[in-house]
PDB file of N, CA and C in Angstrom:
ATOM      1  N   MET A   1       0.898  -1.215  -0.219  1.00 44.00           N
ATOM      2  CA  MET A   1       0.012   0.030   0.056  1.00 44.00           C
ATOM      3  C   MET A   1       0.823   1.220  -0.038  1.00 44.00           C
ATOM      4  N   LEU A   2       0.489   2.233  -0.694  1.00 51.00           N
ATOM      5  CA  LEU A   2       1.317   3.476  -0.870  1.00 51.00           C
ATOM      6  C   LEU A   2       1.654   4.075   0.442  1.00 51.00           C
ATOM      7  N   THR A   3       0.599   4.128   1.275  1.00 54.00           N
ATOM      8  CA  THR A   3       0.746   4.635   2.599  1.00 54.00           C
ATOM      9  C   THR A   3       1.862   4.067   3.500  1.00 54.00           C
ATOM     10  N   ASP A   4       2.258   2.810   3.079  1.00 58.00           N
ATOM     11  CA  ASP A   4       3.165   1.926   3.793  1.00 58.00           C
ATOM     12  C   ASP A   4       4.727   2.213   3.400  1.00 58.00           C
ATOM     13  N   ILE A   5       4.912   3.018   2.165  1.00 66.00           N
ATOM     14  CA  ILE A   5       6.080   3.357   1.794  1.00 66.00           C
ATOM     15  C   ILE A   5       6.532   4.766   1.945  1.00 66.00           C
ATOM     16  N   HIS A   6       7.787   5.034   2.081  1.00 76.00           N
ATOM     17  CA  HIS A   6       8.197   6.274   2.227  1.00 76.00           C
ATOM     18  C   HIS A   6       8.484   7.024   0.847  1.00 76.00           C
ATOM     19  N   THR A   7       7.644   7.960   0.493  1.00 84.00           N
ATOM     20  CA  THR A   7       7.713   8.455  -0.838  1.00 84.00           C
ATOM     21  C   THR A   7       8.882   9.330  -1.293  1.00 84.00           C
ATOM     22  N   ASP A   8       9.744   9.547  -0.115  1.00 91.00           N
ATOM     23  CA  ASP A   8      11.116  10.316  -0.579  1.00 91.00           C
ATOM     24  C   ASP A   8      12.196   9.254  -0.751  1.00 91.00           C
ATOM     25  N   ASP A   9      11.956   8.018  -0.654  1.00 94.00           N
ATOM     26  CA  ASP A   9      13.024   6.928  -0.878  1.00 94.00           C
ATOM     27  C   ASP A   9      12.743   6.434  -2.279  1.00 94.00           C
ATOM     28  N   LEU A  10      13.561   6.707  -3.344  1.00 95.00           N
ATOM     29  CA  LEU A  10      13.427   6.528  -4.597  1.00 95.00           C
ATOM     30  C   LEU A  10      13.395   4.824  -4.905  1.00 95.00           C
ATOM     31  N   THR A  11      14.258   4.177  -4.239  1.00 95.00           N
ATOM     32  CA  THR A  11      14.329   2.863  -4.462  1.00 95.00           C
ATOM     33  C   THR A  11      13.057   2.120  -3.919  1.00 95.00           C
ATOM     34  N   ALA A  12      12.327   2.490  -2.938  1.00 93.00           N
ATOM     35  CA  ALA A  12      11.297   2.085  -2.417  1.00 93.00           C
ATOM     36  C   ALA A  12      10.052   2.354  -3.337  1.00 93.00           C
ATOM     37  N   VAL A  13       9.936   3.512  -3.844  1.00 95.00           N
ATOM     38  CA  VAL A  13       8.834   3.959  -4.423  1.00 95.00           C
ATOM     39  C   VAL A  13       8.912   3.205  -5.960  1.00 95.00           C
ATOM     40  N   VAL A  14      10.132   2.969  -6.380  1.00 96.00           N
ATOM     41  CA  VAL A  14      10.185   2.143  -7.612  1.00 96.00           C
ATOM     42  C   VAL A  14       9.727   0.686  -7.452  1.00 96.00           C
ATOM     43  N   ARG A  15      10.251   0.168  -6.479  1.00 96.00           N
ATOM     44  CA  ARG A  15      10.058  -1.307  -6.038  1.00 96.00           C
ATOM     45  C   ARG A  15       8.510  -1.437  -5.940  1.00 96.00           C
ATOM     46  N   TYR A  16       7.851  -0.530  -5.165  1.00 95.00           N
ATOM     47  CA  TYR A  16       6.386  -0.481  -4.965  1.00 95.00           C
ATOM     48  C   TYR A  16       5.654  -0.555  -6.319  1.00 95.00           C
ATOM     49  N   ALA A  17       5.982   0.398  -7.333  1.00 96.00           N
ATOM     50  CA  ALA A  17       5.370   0.296  -8.653  1.00 96.00           C
ATOM     51  C   ALA A  17       5.569  -0.933  -9.460  1.00 96.00           C
ATOM     52  N   LEU A  18       6.780  -1.347  -9.380  1.00 97.00           N
ATOM     53  CA  LEU A  18       7.205  -2.768 -10.164  1.00 97.00           C
ATOM     54  C   LEU A  18       6.449  -3.911  -9.628  1.00 97.00           C
ATOM     55  N   GLU A  19       6.303  -3.848  -8.418  1.00 96.00           N
ATOM     56  CA  GLU A  19       5.645  -5.220  -7.717  1.00 96.00           C
ATOM     57  C   GLU A  19       4.119  -5.040  -7.889  1.00 96.00           C
ATOM     58  N   THR A  20       3.522  -3.566  -7.712  1.00 96.00           N
ATOM     59  CA  THR A  20       2.079  -3.484  -7.825  1.00 96.00           C
ATOM     60  C   THR A  20       1.612  -3.639  -9.252  1.00 96.00           C
ATOM     61  N   THR A  21       2.352  -3.462 -10.211  1.00 97.00           N
ATOM     62  CA  THR A  21       1.950  -3.573 -11.581  1.00 97.00           C
ATOM     63  C   THR A  21       2.276  -4.762 -12.099  1.00 97.00           C
ATOM     64  N   ARG A  22       2.879  -5.667 -11.388  1.00 97.00           N
ATOM     65  CA  ARG A  22       3.346  -7.248 -11.664  1.00 97.00           C
ATOM     66  C   ARG A  22       4.411  -7.219 -12.675  1.00 97.00           C
ATOM     67  N   ALA A  23       5.198  -6.186 -12.736  1.00 98.00           N
ATOM     68  CA  ALA A  23       6.479  -6.181 -13.466  1.00 98.00           C
ATOM     69  C   ALA A  23       7.466  -6.981 -12.774  1.00 98.00           C
ATOM     70  N   THR A  24       7.506  -7.004 -11.581  1.00 98.00           N
ATOM     71  CA  THR A  24       8.447  -7.950 -10.892  1.00 98.00           C
ATOM     72  C   THR A  24       7.666  -8.645  -9.779  1.00 98.00           C
ATOM     73  N   THR A  25       8.122  -9.655  -9.041  1.00 97.00           N
ATOM     74  CA  THR A  25       7.421 -10.293  -8.031  1.00 97.00           C
ATOM     75  C   THR A  25       8.793 -10.817  -7.133  1.00 97.00           C
ATOM     76  N   VAL A  26       8.599 -10.939  -5.934  1.00 97.00           N
ATOM     77  CA  VAL A  26       9.521 -11.596  -4.954  1.00 97.00           C
ATOM     78  C   VAL A  26       9.332 -13.183  -4.809  1.00 97.00           C
ATOM     79  N   CYS A  27      10.365 -13.940  -4.976  1.00 96.00           N
ATOM     80  CA  CYS A  27      10.132 -15.401  -4.821  1.00 96.00           C
ATOM     81  C   CYS A  27       9.452 -15.611  -3.491  1.00 96.00           C
ATOM     82  N   PRO A  28       8.337 -16.425  -3.513  1.00 94.00           N
ATOM     83  CA  PRO A  28       7.709 -16.689  -2.148  1.00 94.00           C
ATOM     84  C   PRO A  28       8.610 -17.614  -1.057  1.00 94.00           C
ATOM     85  N   PHE A  29       9.661 -18.311  -1.586  1.00 94.00           N
ATOM     86  CA  PHE A  29      10.539 -19.079  -0.960  1.00 94.00           C
ATOM     87  C   PHE A  29      11.898 -18.548  -0.495  1.00 94.00           C
ATOM     88  N   HIS A  30      12.178 -17.540  -1.470  1.00 95.00           N
ATOM     89  CA  HIS A  30      13.376 -16.685  -1.177  1.00 95.00           C
ATOM     90  C   HIS A  30      13.190 -15.191  -1.281  1.00 95.00           C
ATOM     91  N   ARG A  31      12.866 -14.690  -0.164  1.00 95.00           N
ATOM     92  CA  ARG A  31      12.503 -13.301  -0.039  1.00 95.00           C
ATOM     93  C   ARG A  31      13.470 -12.349  -0.481  1.00 95.00           C
ATOM     94  N   ASP A  32      14.759 -12.820  -0.652  1.00 95.00           N
ATOM     95  CA  ASP A  32      15.872 -11.932  -1.192  1.00 95.00           C
ATOM     96  C   ASP A  32      15.896 -11.883  -2.563  1.00 95.00           C
ATOM     97  N   VAL A  33      15.204 -12.649  -3.369  1.00 96.00           N
ATOM     98  CA  VAL A  33      15.120 -12.801  -4.821  1.00 96.00           C
ATOM     99  C   VAL A  33      13.975 -12.152  -5.363  1.00 96.00           C
ATOM    100  N   THR A  34      14.386 -11.047  -6.203  1.00 97.00           N
ATOM    101  CA  THR A  34      13.264 -10.284  -7.224  1.00 97.00           C
ATOM    102  C   THR A  34      13.322 -11.038  -8.539  1.00 97.00           C
ATOM    103  N   VAL A  35      12.186 -11.305  -8.934  1.00 98.00           N
ATOM    104  CA  VAL A  35      12.070 -11.849 -10.378  1.00 98.00           C
ATOM    105  C   VAL A  35      11.409 -10.887 -11.244  1.00 98.00           C
ATOM    106  N   ARG A  36      12.048 -10.591 -12.501  1.00 98.00           N
ATOM    107  CA  ARG A  36      11.425  -9.850 -13.358  1.00 98.00           C
ATOM    108  C   ARG A  36      10.556 -10.775 -14.336  1.00 98.00           C
ATOM    109  N   ILE A  37       9.258 -10.265 -14.432  1.00 96.00           N
ATOM    110  CA  ILE A  37       8.259 -11.193 -15.123  1.00 96.00           C
ATOM    111  C   ILE A  37       8.567 -11.080 -16.807  1.00 96.00           C
ATOM    112  N   GLY A  38       8.923  -9.880 -17.165  1.00 94.00           N
ATOM    113  CA  GLY A  38       9.294  -9.723 -18.605  1.00 94.00           C
ATOM    114  C   GLY A  38       8.030  -9.154 -19.361  1.00 94.00           C
ATOM    115  N   ASP A  39       7.193  -8.568 -18.750  1.00 95.00           N
ATOM    116  CA  ASP A  39       5.873  -7.993 -19.487  1.00 95.00           C
ATOM    117  C   ASP A  39       6.215  -6.309 -19.574  1.00 95.00           C
ATOM    118  N   ASP A  40       6.302  -6.105 -20.906  1.00 96.00           N
ATOM    119  CA  ASP A  40       6.664  -4.670 -21.237  1.00 96.00           C
ATOM    120  C   ASP A  40       5.589  -3.773 -20.825  1.00 96.00           C
ATOM    121  N   ALA A  41       4.501  -4.071 -21.105  1.00 97.00           N
ATOM    122  CA  ALA A  41       3.415  -3.244 -20.705  1.00 97.00           C
ATOM    123  C   ALA A  41       3.225  -3.055 -19.131  1.00 97.00           C
ATOM    124  N   ALA A  42       3.694  -4.172 -18.339  1.00 97.00           N
ATOM    125  CA  ALA A  42       3.590  -3.815 -16.760  1.00 97.00           C
ATOM    126  C   ALA A  42       4.754  -2.791 -16.469  1.00 97.00           C
ATOM    127  N   GLU A  43       5.818  -2.999 -17.195  1.00 97.00           N
ATOM    128  CA  GLU A  43       7.098  -2.184 -16.820  1.00 97.00           C
ATOM    129  C   GLU A  43       6.660  -0.653 -17.212  1.00 97.00           C
ATOM    130  N   SER A  44       6.034  -0.487 -18.420  1.00 97.00           N
ATOM    131  CA  SER A  44       5.781   0.918 -18.710  1.00 97.00           C
ATOM    132  C   SER A  44       4.689   1.361 -17.757  1.00 97.00           C
ATOM    133  N   HIS A  45       3.647   0.604 -17.481  1.00 97.00           N
ATOM    134  CA  HIS A  45       2.667   1.020 -16.288  1.00 97.00           C
ATOM    135  C   HIS A  45       3.420   1.361 -15.182  1.00 97.00           C
ATOM    136  N   ALA A  46       4.492   0.619 -14.687  1.00 97.00           N
ATOM    137  CA  ALA A  46       5.122   0.969 -13.393  1.00 97.00           C
ATOM    138  C   ALA A  46       5.772   2.378 -13.579  1.00 97.00           C
ATOM    139  N   PHE A  47       6.293   2.773 -14.599  1.00 97.00           N
ATOM    140  CA  PHE A  47       6.919   4.028 -14.833  1.00 97.00           C
ATOM    141  C   PHE A  47       5.700   5.085 -14.847  1.00 97.00           C
ATOM    142  N   GLU A  48       4.610   4.843 -15.604  1.00 96.00           N
ATOM    143  CA  GLU A  48       3.599   5.862 -15.484  1.00 96.00           C
ATOM    144  C   GLU A  48       2.984   6.113 -14.007  1.00 96.00           C
ATOM    145  N   ARG A  49       2.986   4.826 -13.338  1.00 95.00           N
ATOM    146  CA  ARG A  49       2.495   5.099 -11.894  1.00 95.00           C
ATOM    147  C   ARG A  49       3.404   5.688 -11.046  1.00 95.00           C
ATOM    148  N   VAL A  50       4.778   5.605 -11.068  1.00 95.00           N
ATOM    149  CA  VAL A  50       5.767   6.215 -10.104  1.00 95.00           C
ATOM    150  C   VAL A  50       5.935   7.463 -10.675  1.00 95.00           C
ATOM    151  N   LYS A  51       5.991   7.820 -11.911  1.00 94.00           N
ATOM    152  CA  LYS A  51       6.145   9.289 -12.211  1.00 94.00           C
ATOM    153  C   LYS A  51       4.981  10.286 -11.710  1.00 94.00           C
ATOM    154  N   ARG A  52       3.772   9.700 -11.346  1.00 93.00           N
ATOM    155  CA  ARG A  52       2.710  10.449 -10.655  1.00 93.00           C
ATOM    156  C   ARG A  52       2.648  10.517  -9.280  1.00 93.00           C
ATOM    157  N   MET A  53       3.583   9.718  -8.735  1.00 92.00           N
ATOM    158  CA  MET A  53       3.608   9.861  -7.212  1.00 92.00           C
ATOM    159  C   MET A  53       4.343  11.072  -6.715  1.00 92.00           C
ATOM    160  N   ALA A  54       3.994  11.690  -5.597  1.00 90.00           N
ATOM    161  CA  ALA A  54       4.672  12.855  -5.311  1.00 90.00           C
ATOM    162  C   ALA A  54       5.473  12.701  -3.954  1.00 90.00           C
ATOM    163  N   ARG A  55       6.611  13.358  -3.760  1.00 91.00           N
ATOM    164  CA  ARG A  55       7.340  13.268  -2.574  1.00 91.00           C
ATOM    165  C   ARG A  55       6.585  13.967  -1.595  1.00 91.00           C
ATOM    166  N   SER A  56       7.097  13.729  -0.242  1.00 89.00           N
ATOM    167  CA  SER A  56       6.438  14.380   0.786  1.00 89.00           C
ATOM    168  C   SER A  56       6.239  15.955   0.752  1.00 89.00           C
ATOM    169  N   ASP A  57       7.272  16.543  -0.019  1.00 92.00           N
ATOM    170  CA  ASP A  57       7.160  18.037  -0.333  1.00 92.00           C
ATOM    171  C   ASP A  57       6.257  18.495  -1.526  1.00 92.00           C
ATOM    172  N   GLY A  58       5.699  17.434  -2.064  1.00 91.00           N
ATOM    173  CA  GLY A  58       4.726  17.701  -3.131  1.00 91.00           C
ATOM    174  C   GLY A  58       5.418  17.676  -4.484  1.00 91.00           C
ATOM    175  N   THR A  59       6.784  17.557  -4.666  1.00 93.00           N
ATOM    176  CA  THR A  59       7.443  17.574  -5.771  1.00 93.00           C
ATOM    177  C   THR A  59       7.366  16.210  -6.578  1.00 93.00           C
ATOM    178  N   LYS A  60       7.534  16.024  -7.807  1.00 93.00           N
ATOM    179  CA  LYS A  60       7.670  14.936  -8.602  1.00 93.00           C
ATOM    180  C   LYS A  60       9.016  14.417  -8.723  1.00 93.00           C
ATOM    181  N   TRP A  61       9.258  13.224  -8.960  1.00 93.00           N
ATOM    182  CA  TRP A  61      10.595  12.744  -9.303  1.00 93.00           C
ATOM    183  C   TRP A  61      10.771  13.033 -10.852  1.00 93.00           C
ATOM    184  N   GLU A  62      12.116  13.282 -11.073  1.00 95.00           N
ATOM    185  CA  GLU A  62      12.604  13.666 -12.419  1.00 95.00           C
ATOM    186  C   GLU A  62      12.629  12.186 -13.240  1.00 95.00           C
ATOM    187  N   LYS A  63      11.967  12.431 -14.559  1.00 95.00           N
ATOM    188  CA  LYS A  63      11.748  11.381 -15.313  1.00 95.00           C
ATOM    189  C   LYS A  63      13.098  10.503 -15.425  1.00 95.00           C
ATOM    190  N   GLU A  64      14.230  11.282 -15.913  1.00 97.00           N
ATOM    191  CA  GLU A  64      15.539  10.466 -16.276  1.00 97.00           C
ATOM    192  C   GLU A  64      15.869   9.516 -14.950  1.00 97.00           C
ATOM    193  N   THR A  65      15.776  10.063 -13.664  1.00 96.00           N
ATOM    194  CA  THR A  65      16.047   9.573 -12.408  1.00 96.00           C
ATOM    195  C   THR A  65      15.097   8.500 -12.248  1.00 96.00           C
ATOM    196  N   LEU A  66      13.942   8.375 -12.732  1.00 96.00           N
ATOM    197  CA  LEU A  66      12.992   7.222 -12.570  1.00 96.00           C
ATOM    198  C   LEU A  66      13.456   6.246 -13.385  1.00 96.00           C
ATOM    199  N   TRP A  67      13.676   6.566 -14.807  1.00 96.00           N
ATOM    200  CA  TRP A  67      14.091   5.571 -15.795  1.00 96.00           C
ATOM    201  C   TRP A  67      15.382   4.748 -15.242  1.00 96.00           C
ATOM    202  N   MET A  68      16.169   5.593 -14.752  1.00 97.00           N
ATOM    203  CA  MET A  68      17.554   5.073 -14.261  1.00 97.00           C
ATOM    204  C   MET A  68      17.461   4.000 -13.233  1.00 97.00           C
ATOM    205  N   GLU A  69      16.512   4.217 -12.210  1.00 97.00           N
ATOM    206  CA  GLU A  69      16.274   3.497 -11.116  1.00 97.00           C
ATOM    207  C   GLU A  69      15.405   2.276 -11.469  1.00 97.00           C
ATOM    208  N   ILE A  70      14.531   2.539 -12.249  1.00 97.00           N
ATOM    209  CA  ILE A  70      13.683   1.196 -12.954  1.00 97.00           C
ATOM    210  C   ILE A  70      14.642   0.340 -13.587  1.00 97.00           C
ATOM    211  N   GLY A  71      15.544   0.910 -14.469  1.00 97.00           N
ATOM    212  CA  GLY A  71      16.479   0.075 -15.247  1.00 97.00           C
ATOM    213  C   GLY A  71      17.440  -0.638 -14.318  1.00 97.00           C
ATOM    214  N   ARG A  72      17.848   0.011 -13.183  1.00 98.00           N
ATOM    215  CA  ARG A  72      18.743  -0.545 -12.274  1.00 98.00           C
ATOM    216  C   ARG A  72      17.938  -1.875 -11.643  1.00 98.00           C
ATOM    217  N   GLN A  73      16.853  -1.718 -11.018  1.00 98.00           N
ATOM    218  CA  GLN A  73      15.956  -2.508 -10.524  1.00 98.00           C
ATOM    219  C   GLN A  73      15.730  -3.820 -11.349  1.00 98.00           C
ATOM    220  N   LEU A  74      15.302  -3.319 -12.576  1.00 97.00           N
ATOM    221  CA  LEU A  74      14.857  -4.537 -13.405  1.00 97.00           C
ATOM    222  C   LEU A  74      16.347  -5.341 -13.876  1.00 97.00           C
ATOM    223  N   GLY A  75      17.249  -4.559 -14.008  1.00 97.00           N
ATOM    224  CA  GLY A  75      18.651  -5.229 -14.485  1.00 97.00           C
ATOM    225  C   GLY A  75      19.068  -6.235 -13.400  1.00 97.00           C
ATOM    226  N   ALA A  76      18.732  -5.948 -12.133  1.00 97.00           N
ATOM    227  CA  ALA A  76      19.270  -6.701 -10.835  1.00 97.00           C
ATOM    228  C   ALA A  76      18.318  -7.836 -10.625  1.00 97.00           C
ATOM    229  N   ALA A  77      17.209  -7.874 -11.131  1.00 97.00           N
ATOM    230  CA  ALA A  77      16.086  -8.952 -10.912  1.00 97.00           C
ATOM    231  C   ALA A  77      16.549 -10.171 -11.907  1.00 97.00           C
ATOM    232  N   ALA A  78      16.202 -11.370 -11.313  1.00 97.00           N
ATOM    233  CA  ALA A  78      16.263 -12.543 -12.100  1.00 97.00           C
ATOM    234  C   ALA A  78      15.381 -12.473 -13.337  1.00 97.00           C
ATOM    235  N   ASP A  79      15.745 -13.107 -14.233  1.00 95.00           N
ATOM    236  CA  ASP A  79      14.765 -13.120 -15.488  1.00 95.00           C
ATOM    237  C   ASP A  79      13.931 -14.443 -15.305  1.00 95.00           C
ATOM    238  N   GLY A  80      12.681 -14.132 -15.259  1.00 94.00           N
ATOM    239  CA  GLY A  80      11.727 -15.160 -15.438  1.00 94.00           C
ATOM    240  C   GLY A  80      11.309 -16.113 -14.240  1.00 94.00           C
ATOM    241  N   ARG A  81      12.273 -16.506 -13.554  1.00 94.00           N
ATOM    242  CA  ARG A  81      12.051 -17.339 -12.483  1.00 94.00           C
ATOM    243  C   ARG A  81      13.427 -17.310 -11.400  1.00 94.00           C
ATOM    244  N   CYS A  82      13.175 -17.546 -10.225  1.00 95.00           N
ATOM    245  CA  CYS A  82      13.959 -17.647  -9.156  1.00 95.00           C
ATOM    246  C   CYS A  82      15.388 -18.539  -9.522  1.00 95.00           C
ATOM    247  N   PRO A  83      16.556 -18.003  -9.454  1.00 94.00           N
ATOM    248  CA  PRO A  83      17.602 -18.994  -9.726  1.00 94.00           C
ATOM    249  C   PRO A  83      17.794 -20.057  -8.621  1.00 94.00           C
ATOM    250  N   LYS A  84      17.469 -19.591  -7.377  1.00 93.00           N
ATOM    251  CA  LYS A  84      17.525 -20.385  -6.120  1.00 93.00           C
ATOM    252  C   LYS A  84      16.454 -21.688  -6.150  1.00 93.00           C
ATOM    253  N   CYS A  85      15.348 -21.484  -6.975  1.00 93.00           N
ATOM    254  CA  CYS A  85      14.430 -22.623  -7.109  1.00 93.00           C
ATOM    255  C   CYS A  85      14.592 -23.277  -8.183  1.00 93.00           C
ATOM    256  N   ASP A  86      15.196 -22.785  -9.239  1.00 84.00           N
ATOM    257  CA  ASP A  86      15.355 -23.429 -10.631  1.00 84.00           C
ATOM    258  C   ASP A  86      16.287 -24.622 -10.552  1.00 84.00           C
ATOM    259  N   ARG A  87      15.894 -25.870 -10.785  1.00 71.00           N
ATOM    260  CA  ARG A  87      16.589 -26.873 -10.683  1.00 71.00           C
ATOM    261  C   ARG A  87      17.576 -27.030 -11.799  1.00 71.00           C
ATOM    262  N   THR A  88      17.414 -26.257 -12.858  1.00 60.00           N
ATOM    263  CA  THR A  88      18.188 -26.438 -14.131  1.00 60.00           C
ATOM    264  C   THR A  88      19.275 -25.378 -14.182  1.00 60.00           C
ATOM    265  N   ALA A  89      19.422 -24.641 -13.069  1.00 57.00           N
ATOM    266  CA  ALA A  89      20.552 -23.557 -12.913  1.00 57.00           C
ATOM    267  C   ALA A  89      21.801 -24.211 -12.725  1.00 57.00           C
ATOM    268  N   PRO A  90      22.813 -23.555 -13.462  1.00 62.00           N
ATOM    269  CA  PRO A  90      24.288 -24.089 -13.253  1.00 62.00           C
ATOM    270  C   PRO A  90      24.644 -24.102 -11.833  1.00 62.00           C
ATOM    271  N   GLY A  91      25.292 -25.187 -11.684  1.00 58.00           N
ATOM    272  CA  GLY A  91      25.923 -25.506 -10.375  1.00 58.00           C
ATOM    273  C   GLY A  91      24.959 -26.493  -9.355  1.00 58.00           C
ATOM    274  N   ARG A  92      23.605 -26.950  -9.975  1.00 55.00           N
ATOM    275  CA  ARG A  92      22.657 -27.684  -9.282  1.00 55.00           C
ATOM    276  C   ARG A  92      22.981 -29.186  -9.711  1.00 55.00           C
TER     277      ARG A  92
END
């Protein structure tokens, strides 16, 4: 819920937008693993959602800053499935 996040924390705001639009999810068995779903529409929707969120002082985030943070979080997420759960992952 938006009231549960601190709107001045860019990382938290972007994570909220990505999770609530189903662009990413957290593995139910490995809470430290974020999984990128790979839905371009959901990722675009997350950007639209977060760019409308205001910080506590009423200002909006810069679009370039948002794109960079969304890209960083999507880049850090596992693609499609949790590598800790994936039995076909290298090293298993």
